[in-house]
Amino acid sequence: MSTETKTTQHQPADPVKKINRRWTRSGGRPRPSSNFELFSWYFFRISGVLLLFFALLHLLIMHLINNVDVITYQFIAERWASPLWRTYDLLLLVLALTHGLNGVRVLIYDYIHARGWRTFAISVLYTVGILFLLLGAQVILTFQPQLQNVAPK
Amino acid sequence: MYRGQSGMWLWILHRLTGVGILGFLFLHIADTYLVGFGAEYFNELLFLYKNPPFRVLEWFLVGAVLFHGFNGIRVIVMDFWDKAVDNHKLLVQITIIAFFVVWLPSGYFMLKPVFFH
């Protein structure tokens, strides 16, 4: 069919412009040629591979080996006593959030065509994204356990 | 080879699971933020995640992450390796089988303490 193109098919630089051929043979997004979109394309794939490790290990530890019955304030306090776990969680937060926000950015360009609504949606996305990134980073970096509440039972 | 075939359904599922995971990530950042307010606030909130319906949803969340991850690998492999594109149907089958092989046993381990304790 008409989608029989190589993955190296170049696209117009501006994602707002009409794209004639939207899909490659593989069904994925064609590798874009503009600087930012090309960066975004690689970022998806690199952060995705990293997330496969970080997110699946996170799920394995927090949802299979442990579960919500044992995850309490004390559990978090003990876990975040180690700077290694704080670094791990911060890395997971940044990777997952930027990967997800980039995904919504692509969805907005795909489904919202009116310029005004698109600008509005992108503005909301970046505002909410930066807010949640700061909230998440703040609690991971500045958390201090209340010692009277984590006394041994 | 694309429209109406397996690749299209996986593409739709990839977008849906992606949005779903991001939605949960926002909730998860909000609940983790409460840990900064102290034990009472955080432990109070956790009742939400402890009830059985939410534990089943939690298993579906794991499923969404597994599918999104495995399907993502499939897309990356096809992006960088032309031979993989020639065998795209086999790759789709491998992706689906790998997903269930990991997701179903994870459900046994995640839901056993909820329903058979």
PDB file of C-alpha atoms in Angstrom:
ATOM      1  CA  MET A   1       0.000   0.000   0.000  1.00  0.00           C
ATOM      2  CA  SER A   2       0.968   3.648  -0.015  1.00  0.00           C
ATOM      3  CA  THR A   3       2.627   3.301   3.353  1.00  0.00           C
ATOM      4  CA  GLU A   4       5.525   1.359   1.813  1.00  0.00           C
ATOM      5  CA  THR A   5       8.253   3.868   2.683  1.00  0.00           C
ATOM      6  CA  LYS A   6      11.570   3.540   4.376  1.00  0.00           C
ATOM      7  CA  THR A   7      11.910   4.761   7.935  1.00  0.00           C
ATOM      8  CA  THR A   8      14.376   7.377   6.737  1.00  0.00           C
ATOM      9  CA  GLN A   9      11.583   9.168   4.815  1.00  0.00           C
ATOM     10  CA  HIS A  10      11.993  12.845   5.597  1.00  0.00           C
ATOM     11  CA  GLN A  11       9.075  14.980   6.687  1.00  0.00           C
ATOM     12  CA  PRO A  12       8.364  18.727   6.540  1.00  0.00           C
ATOM     13  CA  ALA A  13      10.153  20.575   9.332  1.00  0.00           C
ATOM     14  CA  ASP A  14       7.037  22.172  10.800  1.00  0.00           C
ATOM     15  CA  PRO A  15       4.805  19.600  12.535  1.00  0.00           C
ATOM     16  CA  VAL A  16       1.878  21.994  12.130  1.00  0.00           C
ATOM     17  CA  LYS A  17       2.165  21.744   8.338  1.00  0.00           C
ATOM     18  CA  LYS A  18       0.191  19.096   6.537  1.00  0.00           C
ATOM     19  CA  ILE A  19       2.146  15.879   6.418  1.00  0.00           C
ATOM     20  CA  ASN A  20       1.501  13.821   3.314  1.00  0.00           C
ATOM     21  CA  ARG A  21       2.816  10.495   4.491  1.00  0.00           C
ATOM     22  CA  ARG A  22       2.210   9.942   8.170  1.00  0.00           C
ATOM     23  CA  TRP A  23       3.393   6.386   8.735  1.00  0.00           C
ATOM     24  CA  THR A  24       6.368   4.267   7.908  1.00  0.00           C
ATOM     25  CA  ARG A  25       6.223   0.596   6.979  1.00  0.00           C
ATOM     26  CA  SER A  26       6.808  -0.215  10.624  1.00  0.00           C
ATOM     27  CA  GLY A  27       3.726   1.718  11.687  1.00  0.00           C
ATOM     28  CA  GLY A  28       5.785   4.020  13.887  1.00  0.00           C
ATOM     29  CA  ARG A  29       6.210   7.760  13.441  1.00  0.00           C
ATOM     30  CA  PRO A  30       8.584   8.506  10.547  1.00  0.00           C
ATOM     31  CA  ARG A  31      11.970   9.769  11.664  1.00  0.00           C
ATOM     32  CA  PRO A  32      11.535  13.546  11.385  1.00  0.00           C
ATOM     33  CA  SER A  33      14.107  15.839   9.827  1.00  0.00           C
ATOM     34  CA  SER A  34      13.697  19.031  11.853  1.00  0.00           C
ATOM     35  CA  ASN A  35      15.981  19.505  14.842  1.00  0.00           C
ATOM     36  CA  PHE A  36      13.434  19.478  17.654  1.00  0.00           C
ATOM     37  CA  GLU A  37      11.203  16.761  16.221  1.00  0.00           C
ATOM     38  CA  LEU A  38      14.225  14.594  15.493  1.00  0.00           C
ATOM     39  CA  PHE A  39      15.425  15.104  19.060  1.00  0.00           C
ATOM     40  CA  SER A  40      11.932  14.220  20.287  1.00  0.00           C
ATOM     41  CA  TRP A  41      11.891  11.080  18.123  1.00  0.00           C
ATOM     42  CA  TYR A  42      15.211   9.861  19.556  1.00  0.00           C
ATOM     43  CA  PHE A  43      14.261  10.974  23.062  1.00  0.00           C
ATOM     44  CA  PHE A  44      11.147   8.773  22.973  1.00  0.00           C
ATOM     45  CA  ARG A  45      13.188   5.752  22.069  1.00  0.00           C
ATOM     46  CA  ILE A  46      16.106   6.333  24.445  1.00  0.00           C
ATOM     47  CA  SER A  47      13.928   7.301  27.427  1.00  0.00           C
ATOM     48  CA  GLY A  48      11.617   4.397  26.542  1.00  0.00           C
ATOM     49  CA  VAL A  49      14.418   1.833  26.748  1.00  0.00           C
ATOM     50  CA  LEU A  50      15.653   3.373  30.031  1.00  0.00           C
ATOM     51  CA  LEU A  51      12.097   3.387  31.407  1.00  0.00           C
ATOM     52  CA  LEU A  52      11.674  -0.278  30.533  1.00  0.00           C
ATOM     53  CA  PHE A  53      14.405  -0.949  33.084  1.00  0.00           C
ATOM     54  CA  PHE A  54      13.548   1.720  35.687  1.00  0.00           C
ATOM     55  CA  ALA A  55       9.748   1.431  35.590  1.00  0.00           C
ATOM     56  CA  LEU A  56       9.612  -2.376  35.486  1.00  0.00           C
ATOM     57  CA  LEU A  57      12.104  -2.678  38.363  1.00  0.00           C
ATOM     58  CA  HIS A  58      10.041  -0.096  40.273  1.00  0.00           C
ATOM     59  CA  LEU A  59       6.861  -2.130  39.665  1.00  0.00           C
ATOM     60  CA  LEU A  60       8.612  -5.358  40.642  1.00  0.00           C
ATOM     61  CA  ILE A  61       9.865  -3.908  43.941  1.00  0.00           C
ATOM     62  CA  MET A  62       6.830  -1.819  44.923  1.00  0.00           C
ATOM     63  CA  HIS A  63       3.950  -3.898  43.565  1.00  0.00           C
ATOM     64  CA  LEU A  64       5.116  -7.521  43.505  1.00  0.00           C
ATOM     65  CA  ILE A  65       7.827  -8.038  46.137  1.00  0.00           C
ATOM     66  CA  ASN A  66       6.195  -5.402  48.351  1.00  0.00           C
ATOM     67  CA  ASN A  67       2.636  -4.173  47.916  1.00  0.00           C
ATOM     68  CA  VAL A  68       0.346  -1.429  49.174  1.00  0.00           C
ATOM     69  CA  ASP A  69      -0.297  -3.403  52.402  1.00  0.00           C
ATOM     70  CA  VAL A  70       3.281  -2.814  53.556  1.00  0.00           C
ATOM     71  CA  ILE A  71       4.004   0.539  51.898  1.00  0.00           C
ATOM     72  CA  THR A  72       3.472   3.098  54.658  1.00  0.00           C
ATOM     73  CA  TYR A  73       5.043   6.345  55.770  1.00  0.00           C
ATOM     74  CA  GLN A  74       7.697   4.352  57.600  1.00  0.00           C
ATOM     75  CA  PHE A  75       8.453   2.301  54.487  1.00  0.00           C
ATOM     76  CA  ILE A  76       9.037   5.470  52.464  1.00  0.00           C
ATOM     77  CA  ALA A  77      11.115   7.028  55.255  1.00  0.00           C
ATOM     78  CA  GLU A  78      13.405   3.981  55.380  1.00  0.00           C
ATOM     79  CA  ARG A  79      13.644   3.804  51.612  1.00  0.00           C
ATOM     80  CA  TRP A  80      14.491   7.476  51.197  1.00  0.00           C
ATOM     81  CA  ALA A  81      17.118   7.269  53.950  1.00  0.00           C
ATOM     82  CA  SER A  82      19.320   6.069  51.102  1.00  0.00           C
ATOM     83  CA  PRO A  83      20.395   8.730  48.581  1.00  0.00           C
ATOM     84  CA  LEU A  84      20.590   5.951  46.012  1.00  0.00           C
ATOM     85  CA  TRP A  85      16.818   5.363  46.126  1.00  0.00           C
ATOM     86  CA  ARG A  86      16.161   9.108  46.046  1.00  0.00           C
ATOM     87  CA  THR A  87      18.297   9.334  42.907  1.00  0.00           C
ATOM     88  CA  TYR A  88      16.514   6.323  41.422  1.00  0.00           C
ATOM     89  CA  ASP A  89      13.079   7.830  42.113  1.00  0.00           C
ATOM     90  CA  LEU A  90      14.107  11.248  40.794  1.00  0.00           C
ATOM     91  CA  LEU A  91      15.431   9.689  37.593  1.00  0.00           C
ATOM     92  CA  LEU A  92      12.237   7.656  37.195  1.00  0.00           C
ATOM     93  CA  LEU A  93      10.116  10.761  37.786  1.00  0.00           C
ATOM     94  CA  VAL A  94      11.972  12.871  35.225  1.00  0.00           C
ATOM     95  CA  LEU A  95      12.121  10.127  32.580  1.00  0.00           C
ATOM     96  CA  ALA A  96       8.492   9.013  32.960  1.00  0.00           C
ATOM     97  CA  LEU A  97       7.061  12.527  33.073  1.00  0.00           C
ATOM     98  CA  THR A  98       9.054  13.906  30.134  1.00  0.00           C
ATOM     99  CA  HIS A  99       8.332  10.757  28.087  1.00  0.00           C
ATOM    100  CA  GLY A 100       4.616  11.056  28.873  1.00  0.00           C
ATOM    101  CA  LEU A 101       4.425  14.816  28.278  1.00  0.00           C
ATOM    102  CA  ASN A 102       6.195  14.392  24.953  1.00  0.00           C
ATOM    103  CA  GLY A 103       3.584  11.765  24.091  1.00  0.00           C
ATOM    104  CA  VAL A 104       0.713  14.128  24.838  1.00  0.00           C
ATOM    105  CA  ARG A 105       2.486  16.824  22.784  1.00  0.00           C
ATOM    106  CA  VAL A 106       2.395  14.462  19.786  1.00  0.00           C
ATOM    107  CA  LEU A 107      -1.274  13.653  20.465  1.00  0.00           C
ATOM    108  CA  ILE A 108      -2.105  17.381  20.559  1.00  0.00           C
ATOM    109  CA  TYR A 109      -0.393  17.916  17.187  1.00  0.00           C
ATOM    110  CA  ASP A 110      -2.230  14.872  15.800  1.00  0.00           C
ATOM    111  CA  TYR A 111      -5.745  15.611  16.999  1.00  0.00           C
ATOM    112  CA  ILE A 112      -6.059  19.371  17.631  1.00  0.00           C
ATOM    113  CA  HIS A 113      -5.832  21.266  14.378  1.00  0.00           C
ATOM    114  CA  ALA A 114      -7.226  24.710  15.217  1.00  0.00           C
ATOM    115  CA  ARG A 115      -4.236  26.920  15.978  1.00  0.00           C
ATOM    116  CA  GLY A 116      -5.816  28.654  18.966  1.00  0.00           C
ATOM    117  CA  TRP A 117      -6.891  25.450  20.682  1.00  0.00           C
ATOM    118  CA  ARG A 118      -3.542  23.867  19.910  1.00  0.00           C
ATOM    119  CA  THR A 119      -1.644  26.746  21.527  1.00  0.00           C
ATOM    120  CA  PHE A 120      -4.000  26.558  24.505  1.00  0.00           C
ATOM    121  CA  ALA A 121      -3.535  22.791  24.889  1.00  0.00           C
ATOM    122  CA  ILE A 122       0.254  23.032  24.601  1.00  0.00           C
ATOM    123  CA  SER A 123       0.316  25.850  27.193  1.00  0.00           C
ATOM    124  CA  VAL A 124      -1.782  23.809  29.648  1.00  0.00           C
ATOM    125  CA  LEU A 125       0.419  20.778  29.020  1.00  0.00           C
ATOM    126  CA  TYR A 126       3.668  22.609  29.766  1.00  0.00           C
ATOM    127  CA  THR A 127       2.220  24.418  32.794  1.00  0.00           C
ATOM    128  CA  VAL A 128       0.833  21.243  34.372  1.00  0.00           C
ATOM    129  CA  GLY A 129       3.942  19.290  33.384  1.00  0.00           C
ATOM    130  CA  ILE A 130       6.397  21.729  34.972  1.00  0.00           C
ATOM    131  CA  LEU A 131       4.197  22.010  38.100  1.00  0.00           C
ATOM    132  CA  PHE A 132       4.104  18.238  38.642  1.00  0.00           C
ATOM    133  CA  LEU A 133       7.808  17.903  37.853  1.00  0.00           C
ATOM    134  CA  LEU A 134       8.575  20.489  40.560  1.00  0.00           C
ATOM    135  CA  LEU A 135       6.141  18.933  43.076  1.00  0.00           C
ATOM    136  CA  GLY A 136       7.610  15.465  42.551  1.00  0.00           C
ATOM    137  CA  ALA A 137      11.214  16.640  42.638  1.00  0.00           C
ATOM    138  CA  GLN A 138      10.577  18.732  45.740  1.00  0.00           C
ATOM    139  CA  VAL A 139       9.231  15.857  47.826  1.00  0.00           C
ATOM    140  CA  ILE A 140      11.966  13.446  46.703  1.00  0.00           C
ATOM    141  CA  LEU A 141      14.780  15.924  47.362  1.00  0.00           C
ATOM    142  CA  THR A 142      13.580  17.678  50.545  1.00  0.00           C
ATOM    143  CA  PHE A 143      11.714  14.921  52.430  1.00  0.00           C
ATOM    144  CA  GLN A 144      12.728  14.706  56.113  1.00  0.00           C
ATOM    145  CA  PRO A 145      11.085  11.933  58.154  1.00  0.00           C
ATOM    146  CA  GLN A 146       9.200  12.924  61.303  1.00  0.00           C
ATOM    147  CA  LEU A 147      11.137  10.818  63.773  1.00  0.00           C
ATOM    148  CA  GLN A 148       8.398  10.570  66.398  1.00  0.00           C
ATOM    149  CA  ASN A 149       6.176   8.912  63.824  1.00  0.00           C
ATOM    150  CA  VAL A 150       8.649   6.315  62.623  1.00  0.00           C
ATOM    151  CA  ALA A 151       9.598   4.996  66.070  1.00  0.00           C
ATOM    152  CA  PRO A 152       9.858   1.164  66.114  1.00  0.00           C
ATOM    153  CA  LYS A 153       6.640  -0.582  67.052  1.00  0.00           C
TER     154      LYS A 153
ATOM    155  CA  MET B   1       0.042  -3.932   5.508  1.00  0.00           C
ATOM    156  CA  TYR B   2      -0.821  -1.413   8.173  1.00  0.00           C
ATOM    157  CA  ARG B   3      -4.371  -0.102   8.220  1.00  0.00           C
ATOM    158  CA  GLY B   4      -6.919  -2.458   9.764  1.00  0.00           C
ATOM    159  CA  GLN B   5      -4.284  -5.014  10.685  1.00  0.00           C
ATOM    160  CA  SER B   6      -2.669  -6.033  13.941  1.00  0.00           C
ATOM    161  CA  GLY B   7      -0.165  -3.159  13.863  1.00  0.00           C
ATOM    162  CA  MET B   8      -2.987  -0.623  13.890  1.00  0.00           C
ATOM    163  CA  TRP B   9      -4.642  -2.144  16.956  1.00  0.00           C
ATOM    164  CA  LEU B  10      -1.333  -2.223  18.795  1.00  0.00           C
ATOM    165  CA  TRP B  11      -0.812   1.427  17.787  1.00  0.00           C
ATOM    166  CA  ILE B  12      -4.221   2.397  19.233  1.00  0.00           C
ATOM    167  CA  LEU B  13      -3.508   0.422  22.417  1.00  0.00           C
ATOM    168  CA  HIS B  14      -0.079   2.080  22.651  1.00  0.00           C
ATOM    169  CA  ARG B  15      -1.676   5.544  22.677  1.00  0.00           C
ATOM    170  CA  LEU B  16      -4.443   4.542  25.105  1.00  0.00           C
ATOM    171  CA  THR B  17      -2.061   2.862  27.572  1.00  0.00           C
ATOM    172  CA  GLY B  18       0.320   5.815  27.262  1.00  0.00           C
ATOM    173  CA  VAL B  19      -2.369   8.327  28.211  1.00  0.00           C
ATOM    174  CA  GLY B  20      -3.616   6.042  30.993  1.00  0.00           C
ATOM    175  CA  ILE B  21      -0.149   5.625  32.493  1.00  0.00           C
ATOM    176  CA  LEU B  22       0.463   9.395  32.377  1.00  0.00           C
ATOM    177  CA  GLY B  23      -2.882   9.970  34.103  1.00  0.00           C
ATOM    178  CA  PHE B  24      -1.886   7.605  36.881  1.00  0.00           C
ATOM    179  CA  LEU B  25       1.551   9.236  37.068  1.00  0.00           C
ATOM    180  CA  PHE B  26      -0.104  12.592  37.895  1.00  0.00           C
ATOM    181  CA  LEU B  27      -2.157  10.914  40.646  1.00  0.00           C
ATOM    182  CA  HIS B  28       0.952   9.108  41.880  1.00  0.00           C
ATOM    183  CA  ILE B  29       3.002  12.335  42.079  1.00  0.00           C
ATOM    184  CA  ALA B  30       0.133  13.937  44.041  1.00  0.00           C
ATOM    185  CA  ASP B  31      -0.110  11.053  46.535  1.00  0.00           C
ATOM    186  CA  THR B  32       3.666  10.890  46.984  1.00  0.00           C
ATOM    187  CA  TYR B  33       3.682  14.642  47.598  1.00  0.00           C
ATOM    188  CA  LEU B  34       1.510  14.021  50.693  1.00  0.00           C
ATOM    189  CA  VAL B  35       4.387  12.100  52.275  1.00  0.00           C
ATOM    190  CA  GLY B  36       5.976  15.511  52.840  1.00  0.00           C
ATOM    191  CA  PHE B  37       3.074  16.519  55.095  1.00  0.00           C
ATOM    192  CA  GLY B  38       3.707  13.732  57.577  1.00  0.00           C
ATOM    193  CA  ALA B  39       2.671  10.203  58.489  1.00  0.00           C
ATOM    194  CA  GLU B  40      -0.980  10.939  59.383  1.00  0.00           C
ATOM    195  CA  TYR B  41      -1.757  12.472  56.015  1.00  0.00           C
ATOM    196  CA  PHE B  42       0.074   9.873  53.980  1.00  0.00           C
ATOM    197  CA  ASN B  43      -1.156   6.773  55.813  1.00  0.00           C
ATOM    198  CA  GLU B  44      -4.730   8.140  55.811  1.00  0.00           C
ATOM    199  CA  LEU B  45      -4.669   8.450  52.045  1.00  0.00           C
ATOM    200  CA  LEU B  46      -3.398   4.929  51.438  1.00  0.00           C
ATOM    201  CA  PHE B  47      -6.793   3.422  52.306  1.00  0.00           C
ATOM    202  CA  LEU B  48      -7.689   4.312  48.722  1.00  0.00           C
ATOM    203  CA  TYR B  49      -5.121   1.971  47.210  1.00  0.00           C
ATOM    204  CA  LYS B  50      -5.792  -0.867  49.673  1.00  0.00           C
ATOM    205  CA  ASN B  51      -9.341  -1.811  48.715  1.00  0.00           C
ATOM    206  CA  PRO B  52      -9.817  -4.803  46.372  1.00  0.00           C
ATOM    207  CA  PRO B  53     -11.207  -2.920  43.328  1.00  0.00           C
ATOM    208  CA  PHE B  54      -8.159  -0.673  43.344  1.00  0.00           C
ATOM    209  CA  ARG B  55      -5.862  -3.694  43.659  1.00  0.00           C
ATOM    210  CA  VAL B  56      -7.381  -5.073  40.457  1.00  0.00           C
ATOM    211  CA  LEU B  57      -6.891  -1.671  38.781  1.00  0.00           C
ATOM    212  CA  GLU B  58      -3.291  -1.775  40.005  1.00  0.00           C
ATOM    213  CA  TRP B  59      -2.854  -5.056  38.110  1.00  0.00           C
ATOM    214  CA  PHE B  60      -4.276  -3.399  34.991  1.00  0.00           C
ATOM    215  CA  LEU B  61      -1.812  -0.537  35.486  1.00  0.00           C
ATOM    216  CA  VAL B  62       1.025  -3.081  35.504  1.00  0.00           C
ATOM    217  CA  GLY B  63      -0.509  -4.533  32.333  1.00  0.00           C
ATOM    218  CA  ALA B  64      -0.601  -1.109  30.668  1.00  0.00           C
ATOM    219  CA  VAL B  65       3.074  -0.491  31.506  1.00  0.00           C
ATOM    220  CA  LEU B  66       4.085  -3.973  30.307  1.00  0.00           C
ATOM    221  CA  PHE B  67       2.180  -3.630  27.040  1.00  0.00           C
ATOM    222  CA  HIS B  68       3.440  -0.092  26.389  1.00  0.00           C
ATOM    223  CA  GLY B  69       7.011  -1.186  27.100  1.00  0.00           C
ATOM    224  CA  PHE B  70       6.967  -4.393  25.055  1.00  0.00           C
ATOM    225  CA  ASN B  71       5.183  -2.764  22.134  1.00  0.00           C
ATOM    226  CA  GLY B  72       7.650   0.120  22.333  1.00  0.00           C
ATOM    227  CA  ILE B  73      10.517  -2.341  21.928  1.00  0.00           C
ATOM    228  CA  ARG B  74       8.753  -3.762  18.863  1.00  0.00           C
ATOM    229  CA  VAL B  75       8.477  -0.279  17.310  1.00  0.00           C
ATOM    230  CA  ILE B  76      12.142   0.511  18.061  1.00  0.00           C
ATOM    231  CA  VAL B  77      13.308  -2.793  16.591  1.00  0.00           C
ATOM    232  CA  MET B  78      11.374  -2.075  13.391  1.00  0.00           C
ATOM    233  CA  ASP B  79      12.641   1.523  13.258  1.00  0.00           C
ATOM    234  CA  PHE B  80      16.270   0.479  13.196  1.00  0.00           C
ATOM    235  CA  TRP B  81      16.203  -2.926  11.521  1.00  0.00           C
ATOM    236  CA  ASP B  82      14.639  -3.421   8.117  1.00  0.00           C
ATOM    237  CA  LYS B  83      14.622  -7.220   8.402  1.00  0.00           C
ATOM    238  CA  ALA B  84      12.300  -6.904  11.379  1.00  0.00           C
ATOM    239  CA  VAL B  85       9.799  -5.007   9.232  1.00  0.00           C
ATOM    240  CA  ASP B  86       9.693  -7.958   6.809  1.00  0.00           C
ATOM    241  CA  ASN B  87       8.702 -10.200   9.717  1.00  0.00           C
ATOM    242  CA  HIS B  88       6.326  -7.749  11.348  1.00  0.00           C
ATOM    243  CA  LYS B  89       3.591 -10.332  11.902  1.00  0.00           C
ATOM    244  CA  LEU B  90       5.950 -12.574  13.841  1.00  0.00           C
ATOM    245  CA  LEU B  91       7.008  -9.554  15.922  1.00  0.00           C
ATOM    246  CA  VAL B  92       3.376  -8.776  16.725  1.00  0.00           C
ATOM    247  CA  GLN B  93       2.843 -12.365  17.868  1.00  0.00           C
ATOM    248  CA  ILE B  94       5.992 -12.292  20.015  1.00  0.00           C
ATOM    249  CA  THR B  95       4.893  -8.993  21.592  1.00  0.00           C
ATOM    250  CA  ILE B  96       1.433 -10.308  22.496  1.00  0.00           C
ATOM    251  CA  ILE B  97       2.745 -13.620  23.843  1.00  0.00           C
ATOM    252  CA  ALA B  98       5.515 -11.936  25.867  1.00  0.00           C
ATOM    253  CA  PHE B  99       2.927  -9.571  27.334  1.00  0.00           C
ATOM    254  CA  PHE B 100       0.629 -12.340  28.571  1.00  0.00           C
ATOM    255  CA  VAL B 101       3.515 -14.528  29.770  1.00  0.00           C
ATOM    256  CA  VAL B 102       4.561 -11.733  32.153  1.00  0.00           C
ATOM    257  CA  TRP B 103       1.186 -10.122  32.925  1.00  0.00           C
ATOM    258  CA  LEU B 104      -0.847 -13.205  33.912  1.00  0.00           C
ATOM    259  CA  PRO B 105       1.647 -14.575  36.496  1.00  0.00           C
ATOM    260  CA  SER B 106       2.079 -11.052  37.896  1.00  0.00           C
ATOM    261  CA  GLY B 107      -1.686 -11.022  38.477  1.00  0.00           C
ATOM    262  CA  TYR B 108      -1.434 -14.257  40.451  1.00  0.00           C
ATOM    263  CA  PHE B 109       1.230 -12.794  42.739  1.00  0.00           C
ATOM    264  CA  MET B 110      -0.407  -9.366  43.043  1.00  0.00           C
ATOM    265  CA  LEU B 111      -3.980 -10.521  43.663  1.00  0.00           C
ATOM    266  CA  LYS B 112      -3.347 -13.658  45.743  1.00  0.00           C
ATOM    267  CA  PRO B 113      -2.813 -11.680  49.002  1.00  0.00           C
ATOM    268  CA  VAL B 114      -5.982  -9.672  48.286  1.00  0.00           C
ATOM    269  CA  PHE B 115      -8.438 -12.506  47.650  1.00  0.00           C
ATOM    270  CA  PHE B 116      -6.824 -15.582  49.274  1.00  0.00           C
ATOM    271  CA  HIS B 117      -5.269 -14.536  52.525  1.00  0.00           C
TER     272      HIS B 117
END
